[in-house]
Short mmCIF file of C-alpha atoms and ligand atoms in Angstrom, two decimals:
data_model
loop_
_atom_site.label_atom_id
_atom_site.label_comp_id
_atom_site.label_asym_id
_atom_site.label_seq_id
_atom_site.Cartn_x
_atom_site.Cartn_y
_atom_site.Cartn_z
CA MET A 1117 0.00 0.00 0.00
CA ILE A 1118 2.80 2.38 1.02
CA GLU A 1119 6.24 1.68 -0.32
CA LEU A 1120 9.27 3.86 0.18
CA ALA A 1121 12.54 2.80 -1.40
CA GLY A 1122 15.76 4.61 -0.62
CA VAL A 1123 14.02 7.92 0.12
CA SER A 1124 16.27 10.85 1.00
CA LYS A 1125 15.47 14.50 1.51
CA ALA A 1126 18.03 17.27 1.79
CA PHE A 1127 17.29 20.95 2.37
CA GLU A 1128 19.56 23.70 1.14
CA THR A 1129 19.89 26.32 3.86
CA LYS A 1130 22.07 29.37 4.39
CA LYS A 1131 24.20 27.29 6.69
CA GLY A 1132 24.57 24.57 4.11
CA LYS A 1133 22.88 21.30 3.30
CA VAL A 1134 20.63 19.63 5.89
CA GLU A 1135 20.03 15.97 5.23
CA ALA A 1136 16.75 15.46 7.05
CA VAL A 1137 15.97 11.98 5.69
CA LYS A 1138 18.61 9.53 4.55
CA ASP A 1139 17.95 6.42 2.51
CA VAL A 1140 14.72 5.32 4.18
CA SER A 1141 12.87 2.26 2.92
CA LEU A 1142 9.64 0.90 4.35
CA GLN A 1143 6.58 -1.04 3.31
CA VAL A 1144 3.12 -0.87 4.81
CA ARG A 1145 0.59 -3.42 3.58
CA LYS A 1146 -3.12 -2.68 3.32
CA GLY A 1147 -4.86 -2.48 6.67
CA GLU A 1148 -1.66 -2.38 8.72
CA ILE A 1149 -0.62 0.30 11.17
CA HIS A 1150 3.06 1.21 11.11
CA GLY A 1151 4.76 3.74 13.35
CA VAL A 1152 7.98 5.72 13.06
CA ILE A 1153 9.41 6.81 16.39
CA GLY A 1154 12.28 9.19 16.98
CA TYR A 1155 13.46 12.14 19.00
CA SER A 1156 12.94 15.73 17.97
CA GLY A 1157 14.80 16.56 14.77
CA ALA A 1158 15.16 12.91 13.70
CA GLY A 1159 13.42 13.68 10.40
CA LYS A 1160 10.01 12.15 11.11
CA SER A 1161 7.84 15.00 9.84
CA THR A 1162 10.00 15.38 6.75
CA LEU A 1163 9.67 11.65 6.10
CA ILE A 1164 5.88 11.59 6.42
CA ARG A 1165 5.61 14.68 4.22
CA CYS A 1166 7.61 12.79 1.59
CA VAL A 1167 4.93 10.08 1.59
CA ASN A 1168 2.26 12.35 0.13
CA LEU A 1169 4.86 14.41 -1.73
CA LEU A 1170 4.28 17.57 0.33
CA GLU A 1171 8.08 17.36 0.26
CA LYS A 1172 9.66 16.11 -2.91
CA PRO A 1173 12.32 13.56 -2.06
CA THR A 1174 15.79 14.33 -3.35
CA ALA A 1175 16.29 10.64 -4.03
CA GLY A 1176 14.32 7.41 -3.94
CA LYS A 1177 10.87 6.17 -4.87
CA VAL A 1178 7.49 6.69 -3.21
CA LYS A 1179 4.87 4.20 -4.33
CA LEU A 1180 1.33 4.29 -3.01
CA LYS A 1181 -1.13 1.60 -4.11
CA GLY A 1182 1.37 0.56 -6.74
CA LYS A 1183 1.59 4.04 -8.27
CA ASP A 1184 4.91 5.83 -8.39
CA PHE A 1185 4.10 9.18 -6.79
CA THR A 1186 7.44 10.69 -7.68
CA GLU A 1187 6.49 10.46 -11.37
CA LEU A 1188 3.03 12.05 -11.17
CA SER A 1189 2.21 15.43 -12.68
CA LYS A 1190 0.95 18.20 -10.39
CA SER A 1191 -2.69 17.64 -11.28
CA GLU A 1192 -2.43 13.87 -10.97
CA LEU A 1193 -0.81 14.33 -7.59
CA LEU A 1194 -3.60 16.63 -6.39
CA ALA A 1195 -6.17 14.04 -7.43
CA GLU A 1196 -4.31 11.20 -5.71
CA ARG A 1197 -3.81 13.18 -2.52
CA LYS A 1198 -7.58 13.23 -1.96
CA LYS A 1199 -7.30 9.58 -1.08
CA ILE A 1200 -4.69 10.25 1.59
CA GLY A 1201 -5.90 11.69 4.86
CA MET A 1202 -3.56 13.53 7.17
CA ILE A 1203 -3.83 14.58 10.80
CA PHE A 1204 -1.44 16.73 12.82
CA GLN A 1205 -0.51 17.67 16.34
CA GLY A 1206 -1.96 21.18 15.88
CA PHE A 1207 -5.32 20.00 14.42
CA ASN A 1208 -5.32 22.83 11.81
CA LEU A 1209 -9.03 23.62 12.19
CA LEU A 1210 -10.63 26.80 10.86
CA LYS A 1211 -11.46 28.85 13.95
CA THR A 1212 -14.25 30.85 12.36
CA ALA A 1213 -16.09 27.86 10.92
CA THR A 1214 -18.36 25.46 12.81
CA VAL A 1215 -17.30 21.87 13.37
CA GLY A 1216 -19.67 20.80 10.60
CA ASP A 1217 -18.23 23.36 8.18
CA ASN A 1218 -14.67 22.36 9.05
CA ILE A 1219 -15.53 18.96 7.63
CA ALA A 1220 -17.71 20.25 4.78
CA ILE A 1221 -15.42 22.93 3.34
CA PRO A 1222 -12.60 20.65 2.13
CA LEU A 1223 -15.24 18.38 0.56
CA ARG A 1224 -16.75 21.36 -1.26
CA LEU A 1225 -13.30 22.27 -2.55
CA ILE A 1226 -12.84 18.87 -4.14
CA GLY A 1227 -16.30 19.01 -5.73
CA VAL A 1228 -18.32 16.57 -3.62
CA LYS A 1229 -22.09 17.14 -4.12
CA LYS A 1230 -24.07 19.05 -1.52
CA ASP A 1231 -26.30 16.24 -0.21
CA GLU A 1232 -23.37 13.83 -0.18
CA ILE A 1233 -21.42 16.38 1.91
CA ALA A 1234 -24.29 16.65 4.41
CA LYS A 1235 -24.42 12.87 4.66
CA ARG A 1236 -20.68 12.51 5.22
CA VAL A 1237 -20.51 15.29 7.82
CA ASP A 1238 -23.14 13.52 9.94
CA LYS A 1239 -21.67 10.06 9.35
CA TYR A 1240 -18.12 10.89 10.33
CA LEU A 1241 -19.03 13.17 13.25
CA ASP A 1242 -21.03 10.25 14.56
CA ILE A 1243 -18.05 7.89 14.14
CA VAL A 1244 -15.77 10.16 16.14
CA GLY A 1245 -18.47 10.61 18.79
CA LEU A 1246 -19.17 14.31 18.24
CA ALA A 1247 -22.60 14.31 16.58
CA ASP A 1248 -23.80 16.88 19.11
CA LYS A 1249 -20.98 19.36 18.36
CA LYS A 1250 -21.80 20.01 14.73
CA SER A 1251 -22.73 23.67 15.30
CA SER A 1252 -20.01 24.39 17.86
CA PHE A 1253 -16.87 26.32 17.01
CA PRO A 1254 -13.38 24.85 17.53
CA GLY A 1255 -12.71 27.35 20.33
CA GLN A 1256 -15.49 25.70 22.33
CA LEU A 1257 -13.90 22.25 22.16
CA SER A 1258 -11.25 20.47 24.22
CA GLY A 1259 -7.99 19.35 22.60
CA GLY A 1260 -9.20 15.77 22.28
CA GLN A 1261 -12.45 16.93 20.70
CA LYS A 1262 -10.54 19.11 18.23
CA GLN A 1263 -8.45 16.13 17.22
CA ARG A 1264 -11.65 14.12 16.75
CA VAL A 1265 -12.94 16.82 14.39
CA ALA A 1266 -9.64 16.70 12.50
CA ILE A 1267 -9.96 12.93 12.23
CA ALA A 1268 -13.55 13.22 11.01
CA ARG A 1269 -12.40 15.80 8.44
CA ALA A 1270 -9.70 13.43 7.20
CA LEU A 1271 -12.08 10.46 7.10
CA ALA A 1272 -14.79 12.42 5.27
CA GLN A 1273 -12.60 12.35 2.16
CA GLU A 1274 -12.87 8.56 2.46
CA PRO A 1275 -9.15 7.96 2.14
CA ASP A 1276 -7.54 4.53 2.03
CA ILE A 1277 -4.40 5.83 3.71
CA LEU A 1278 -4.18 7.94 6.84
CA LEU A 1279 -0.95 9.73 7.74
CA SER A 1280 -0.58 11.02 11.26
CA ASP A 1281 2.08 13.47 12.41
CA GLU A 1282 2.17 13.42 16.22
CA ALA A 1283 -1.63 13.47 16.41
CA THR A 1284 -1.70 12.75 20.14
CA SER A 1285 1.38 14.66 21.26
CA ALA A 1286 -0.52 17.68 22.55
CA LEU A 1287 -3.03 15.59 24.50
CA ASP A 1288 -3.09 14.33 28.08
CA PRO A 1289 -2.62 10.57 28.61
CA GLU A 1290 -6.31 9.73 28.92
CA THR A 1291 -7.30 11.71 25.86
CA THR A 1292 -4.40 10.12 24.00
CA GLU A 1293 -5.80 6.68 24.86
CA SER A 1294 -9.22 7.60 23.54
CA ILE A 1295 -7.81 8.98 20.28
CA LEU A 1296 -5.68 5.83 19.84
CA ASP A 1297 -8.80 3.71 20.41
CA LEU A 1298 -10.54 5.75 17.74
CA LEU A 1299 -7.68 5.16 15.28
CA LEU A 1300 -7.85 1.44 15.98
CA LYS A 1301 -11.59 1.49 15.40
CA ILE A 1302 -11.37 3.23 12.04
CA ASN A 1303 -8.51 0.97 11.01
CA LYS A 1304 -10.70 -2.04 11.74
CA GLU A 1305 -13.98 -0.71 10.39
CA PHE A 1306 -12.70 0.84 7.17
CA GLY A 1307 -9.49 -1.14 6.68
CA ILE A 1308 -7.59 2.15 6.44
CA THR A 1309 -3.83 1.75 6.27
CA ILE A 1310 -2.13 4.02 8.80
CA LEU A 1311 1.40 5.39 8.89
CA LEU A 1312 2.06 7.51 11.93
CA ILE A 1313 4.98 9.27 13.47
CA THR A 1314 5.41 9.85 17.16
CA HIS A 1315 7.92 10.32 19.93
CA GLU A 1316 5.70 8.39 22.37
CA MET A 1317 6.40 4.68 22.77
CA GLN A 1318 2.93 4.08 24.20
CA VAL A 1319 1.47 5.01 20.81
CA ILE A 1320 3.59 2.32 19.18
CA GLN A 1321 2.76 -0.14 21.96
CA LYS A 1322 -0.97 0.31 21.72
CA ILE A 1323 -1.78 0.48 18.03
CA CYS A 1324 1.16 -0.41 15.78
CA ASP A 1325 1.98 -3.69 14.05
CA HIS A 1326 5.43 -2.62 12.92
CA VAL A 1327 7.80 0.04 14.21
CA TYR A 1328 10.73 1.96 12.74
CA VAL A 1329 13.17 3.75 15.02
CA MET A 1330 14.54 6.87 13.36
CA GLU A 1331 17.63 8.82 14.29
CA ALA A 1332 19.46 11.55 12.39
CA GLY A 1333 17.43 10.87 9.25
CA ARG A 1334 17.96 7.12 9.18
CA ILE A 1335 15.99 4.08 10.31
CA VAL A 1336 18.35 2.54 12.86
CA GLU A 1337 16.15 -0.42 13.78
CA ASP A 1338 12.77 -1.77 12.69
CA GLY A 1339 10.63 -4.83 13.09
CA LEU A 1340 7.37 -6.21 14.42
CA VAL A 1341 6.44 -4.33 17.55
CA ILE A 1342 6.49 -7.52 19.63
CA ASP A 1343 10.01 -8.36 18.42
CA LEU A 1344 11.41 -4.92 19.09
CA PHE A 1345 9.76 -4.68 22.47
CA SER A 1346 11.06 -8.03 23.63
CA ASN A 1347 14.52 -7.83 22.10
CA PRO A 1348 15.61 -4.28 21.27
CA GLN A 1349 19.08 -3.96 19.76
CA HIS A 1350 19.76 -0.29 19.23
CA LYS A 1351 20.50 2.06 22.11
CA THR A 1352 17.80 4.49 20.98
CA THR A 1353 15.19 1.74 20.86
CA ARG A 1354 16.16 0.72 24.38
CA SER A 1355 15.91 4.22 25.65
CA PHE A 1356 12.42 4.61 24.13
CA LEU A 1357 11.44 1.29 25.70
CA ASN A 1358 12.52 2.52 29.10
CA THR A 1359 9.81 5.16 28.85
CA VAL A 1360 7.07 2.51 28.92
CA SER A 1361 8.57 -0.45 30.74
CA GLN A 1362 8.56 1.01 34.28
CA ARG A 1363 11.55 -0.94 35.44
CA LYS A 1364 13.54 1.71 37.10
CA LEU A 1365 16.38 0.22 39.09
CA SER A 1366 19.16 2.69 39.72
CA LEU A 1367 22.64 2.02 38.43
CA ASP A 1368 24.07 2.36 41.96
CA PHE A 1369 21.63 -0.18 43.33
CA VAL A 1370 22.43 -2.68 40.58
CA ARG A 1371 26.19 -2.20 41.08
CA GLU A 1372 25.68 -2.98 44.76
CA LEU A 1373 23.72 -6.11 43.89
CA LYS A 1374 26.41 -7.23 41.47
CA LYS A 1375 28.76 -7.74 44.39
CA THR A 1376 26.77 -10.87 45.22
CA GLY A 1377 25.85 -12.15 41.76
CA SER A 1378 24.81 -10.98 38.31
CA VAL A 1379 21.80 -8.96 37.17
CA TRP A 1380 19.80 -9.74 34.02
CA GLN A 1381 16.87 -8.42 32.08
CA LEU A 1382 14.54 -11.19 30.99
CA ALA A 1383 11.69 -10.94 28.49
CA PHE A 1384 8.95 -13.53 28.18
CA ARG A 1385 6.79 -13.60 25.08
CA GLY A 1386 3.14 -14.44 25.50
CA SER A 1387 1.16 -14.35 28.69
CA SER A 1388 2.92 -17.31 30.37
CA ALA A 1389 4.45 -15.94 33.52
CA GLY A 1390 8.18 -16.21 34.07
CA ASP A 1391 8.01 -17.68 37.58
CA PRO A 1392 7.73 -21.37 36.65
CA VAL A 1393 10.82 -21.39 34.43
CA LEU A 1394 12.85 -19.42 36.94
CA ALA A 1395 11.88 -21.81 39.72
CA GLU A 1396 12.72 -24.71 37.43
CA ALA A 1397 16.15 -23.20 36.72
CA ALA A 1398 16.75 -22.85 40.45
CA THR A 1399 16.00 -26.53 41.09
CA ARG A 1400 18.01 -27.79 38.13
CA PHE A 1401 21.10 -25.68 38.78
CA ARG A 1402 22.81 -24.41 41.87
CA VAL A 1403 21.60 -20.81 41.47
CA ARG A 1404 19.42 -18.50 43.53
CA PRO A 1405 17.34 -16.15 41.35
CA ASN A 1406 15.72 -13.15 42.96
CA ILE A 1407 13.12 -11.16 41.03
CA LEU A 1408 13.83 -7.45 41.43
CA THR A 1409 11.13 -6.00 39.19
CA ALA A 1410 8.45 -7.52 37.00
CA ASN A 1411 5.80 -6.16 34.71
CA ILE A 1412 3.51 -7.16 31.89
CA MET A 1413 3.25 -5.06 28.75
CA GLU A 1414 0.21 -5.37 26.55
CA LEU A 1415 0.86 -4.71 22.88
CA LYS A 1416 -1.56 -4.56 19.98
CA ASN A 1417 -0.51 -8.05 18.90
CA GLY A 1418 0.50 -9.80 22.09
CA VAL A 1419 1.82 -9.61 25.60
CA ILE A 1420 5.39 -9.38 26.91
CA GLY A 1421 6.52 -10.04 30.45
CA ASN A 1422 9.67 -8.27 31.64
CA MET A 1423 11.77 -9.01 34.68
CA ASP A 1424 14.95 -7.77 36.23
CA VAL A 1425 16.53 -10.68 38.05
CA HIS A 1426 19.50 -11.01 40.37
CA ILE A 1427 21.13 -14.44 40.14
CA ALA A 1428 23.57 -15.66 42.75
CA GLY A 1429 25.70 -18.79 42.29
CA GLU A 1430 28.95 -20.03 40.78
CA PRO A 1431 29.49 -18.36 37.37
CA GLU A 1432 29.41 -21.71 35.59
CA GLU A 1433 26.10 -22.69 37.19
CA VAL A 1434 24.65 -19.27 36.34
CA GLN A 1435 25.70 -19.75 32.70
CA HIS A 1436 23.96 -23.15 32.60
CA ALA A 1437 20.83 -21.68 34.15
CA LEU A 1438 20.78 -18.82 31.62
CA GLN A 1439 21.23 -21.26 28.78
CA PHE A 1440 18.34 -23.32 30.13
CA LEU A 1441 16.15 -20.21 30.28
CA GLU A 1442 17.07 -19.32 26.72
CA GLU A 1443 16.07 -22.79 25.61
CA GLN A 1444 12.68 -22.12 27.22
CA GLY A 1445 12.28 -19.11 24.92
CA VAL A 1446 13.27 -16.43 27.42
CA ILE A 1447 15.11 -13.47 25.89
CA ILE A 1448 18.04 -12.51 28.11
CA ARG A 1449 20.18 -9.40 28.26
CA GLU A 1450 22.67 -8.20 30.77
CA TRP A 1451 21.13 -5.42 32.81
CA THR A 1452 21.83 -1.91 31.55
CA ASP A 1453 20.27 1.41 32.45
CA GLN A 1454 18.71 3.76 29.88
CA ASN A 1455 22.16 5.01 28.91
CA GLY A 1456 23.47 1.55 28.30
CA GLU A 1457 25.57 1.59 31.50
CA SER A 1458 25.96 -1.54 33.57
N1 ATP B 1637 12.11 23.22 5.25
C1 ATP B 1637 13.25 22.95 5.88
N2 ATP B 1637 14.39 23.60 5.60
C2 ATP B 1637 15.54 23.31 6.22
N3 ATP B 1637 15.69 22.36 7.15
C3 ATP B 1637 14.60 21.66 7.49
C4 ATP B 1637 13.33 21.92 6.88
N4 ATP B 1637 12.42 21.06 7.43
C5 ATP B 1637 13.10 20.33 8.33
N5 ATP B 1637 14.41 20.68 8.38
C6 ATP B 1637 15.45 20.07 9.23
O1 ATP B 1637 15.42 18.68 9.07
C7 ATP B 1637 15.60 18.01 10.31
C8 ATP B 1637 14.44 17.10 10.60
O2 ATP B 1637 13.28 17.86 10.85
P1 ATP B 1637 11.85 17.21 11.09
O3 ATP B 1637 10.87 18.30 11.28
O4 ATP B 1637 11.57 16.23 10.01
O5 ATP B 1637 12.09 16.43 12.46
P2 ATP B 1637 11.06 15.69 13.40
O6 ATP B 1637 11.62 14.35 13.67
O7 ATP B 1637 9.70 15.78 12.85
O8 ATP B 1637 11.16 16.55 14.75
P3 ATP B 1637 10.01 16.91 15.82
O9 ATP B 1637 9.82 15.70 16.66
O10 ATP B 1637 10.63 18.04 16.59
O11 ATP B 1637 8.79 17.33 15.08
C9 ATP B 1637 15.83 19.11 11.33
O12 ATP B 1637 17.20 19.27 11.51
C10 ATP B 1637 15.21 20.33 10.69
O13 ATP B 1637 15.82 21.49 11.15
MG1 MG B 1638 7.91 16.67 13.52
#
C-alpha cells in the first residue's frame, strides 16, 4: 500500500545542506498500522511529508497503491492526494467555521455534491463521537475533541491511507488513549492503512503492528512491535522502551547487587508468567534467582513479560541456568540502564 525505497530528503539552507531523511525504505501493507518513532529533529515530519509528496524527495521512490508518486504530474498528484488523509498535532481547524463546516469545506473544494457532503458530515461526526458538536466552534472544544474533528475531516474524504504526524502529542494521557482507540476502530472498520509518526512509545505499543526507530534521518532499527519490544538492539530503541517499561532500578543499586551475583533483564513472550521457568532453573542448577522488578506489557498483537533478576551462584552454574532459560524461549540481556551503563 505504502512503499518507500531509498528515500532521501536534503534541504539547502544558508548554513549549508541539511540531510533530514537519509535512505529510508519501508513497506506498509493494506490495513496495517506502522509507526515511526524518533526524537525531535530525527526527520520524522519530513519523512511523512515525503509520503504524500508535500516534500519532494531528493532521491528514492514513493509508491502508493502501486503508483509511483514521484512520477506524477501536479494535477495527478492533487487528485491522488484526496485519497490520503492527514492529521497533525496542531489539528489545523478553521477557527471561524463550525465543526460541521470544518468537515464540509474541504469536501466542497474537491467538488463533492451538496447532499453527499451533508451525509458525510453527519456520518463521520457520529463515528468520532461528536454528533452533538456540529454547530459548535473549535474554540469551544477540548484538545481531544478538536483532534476528533480533525480525524472526522480526514475520514470524510474517504481515504484509504491515513498519515498522522504526532496526532496525540498535545493531548493528556487519557485523551491520548481515547484517540488511539478511535484510530484502531477506524482501522478495523474501514481497513484504512495508517502510517504515523510519534515520539511516544505508548502510541507504538498500543496500536502499531510494525515500528521503525529513526535517528538523524535514518531508520536505525525496525521490526514487528512484539520483536522490538522483547529484544531491542539499538540504544535508541532501548531508551524509548525505558519510557514505557517502568523498570527503574538505579545504576548504583544494581552495582551494589552485582557484588553478590549478576543482574539480568529477561523478556517472556506471550502471557505465560516467568516464575515457573525461573523456579525450574533454580531446582536444576545451583543458582538463587531473585526477582527485582516484573511487569507485563500489553501490545496490539500480544503480551510481553519483563523481569529484572539477580542471580547468585557459581558463574558456571549461572551460565547453565541462563542457557536453560534461553532454551525455554526467554530473551536474556545483561542489565543496563537507559544510557546503556551496567
Ligand atoms: N524546510 C526545511 N528547511 C531546512 N531544514 C529543514 C526543513 N524542514 C526540516 N528541516 C530540518 O530537518 C531536520 C528534521 O526535521 P523534522 O521536522 O523532520 O524532524 P522531526 O523528527 O519531525 O522533529 P520533531 O519531533 O521536533 O517534530 C531538522 O534538523 C530540521 O531542522
Ligand atoms: Mg515533527
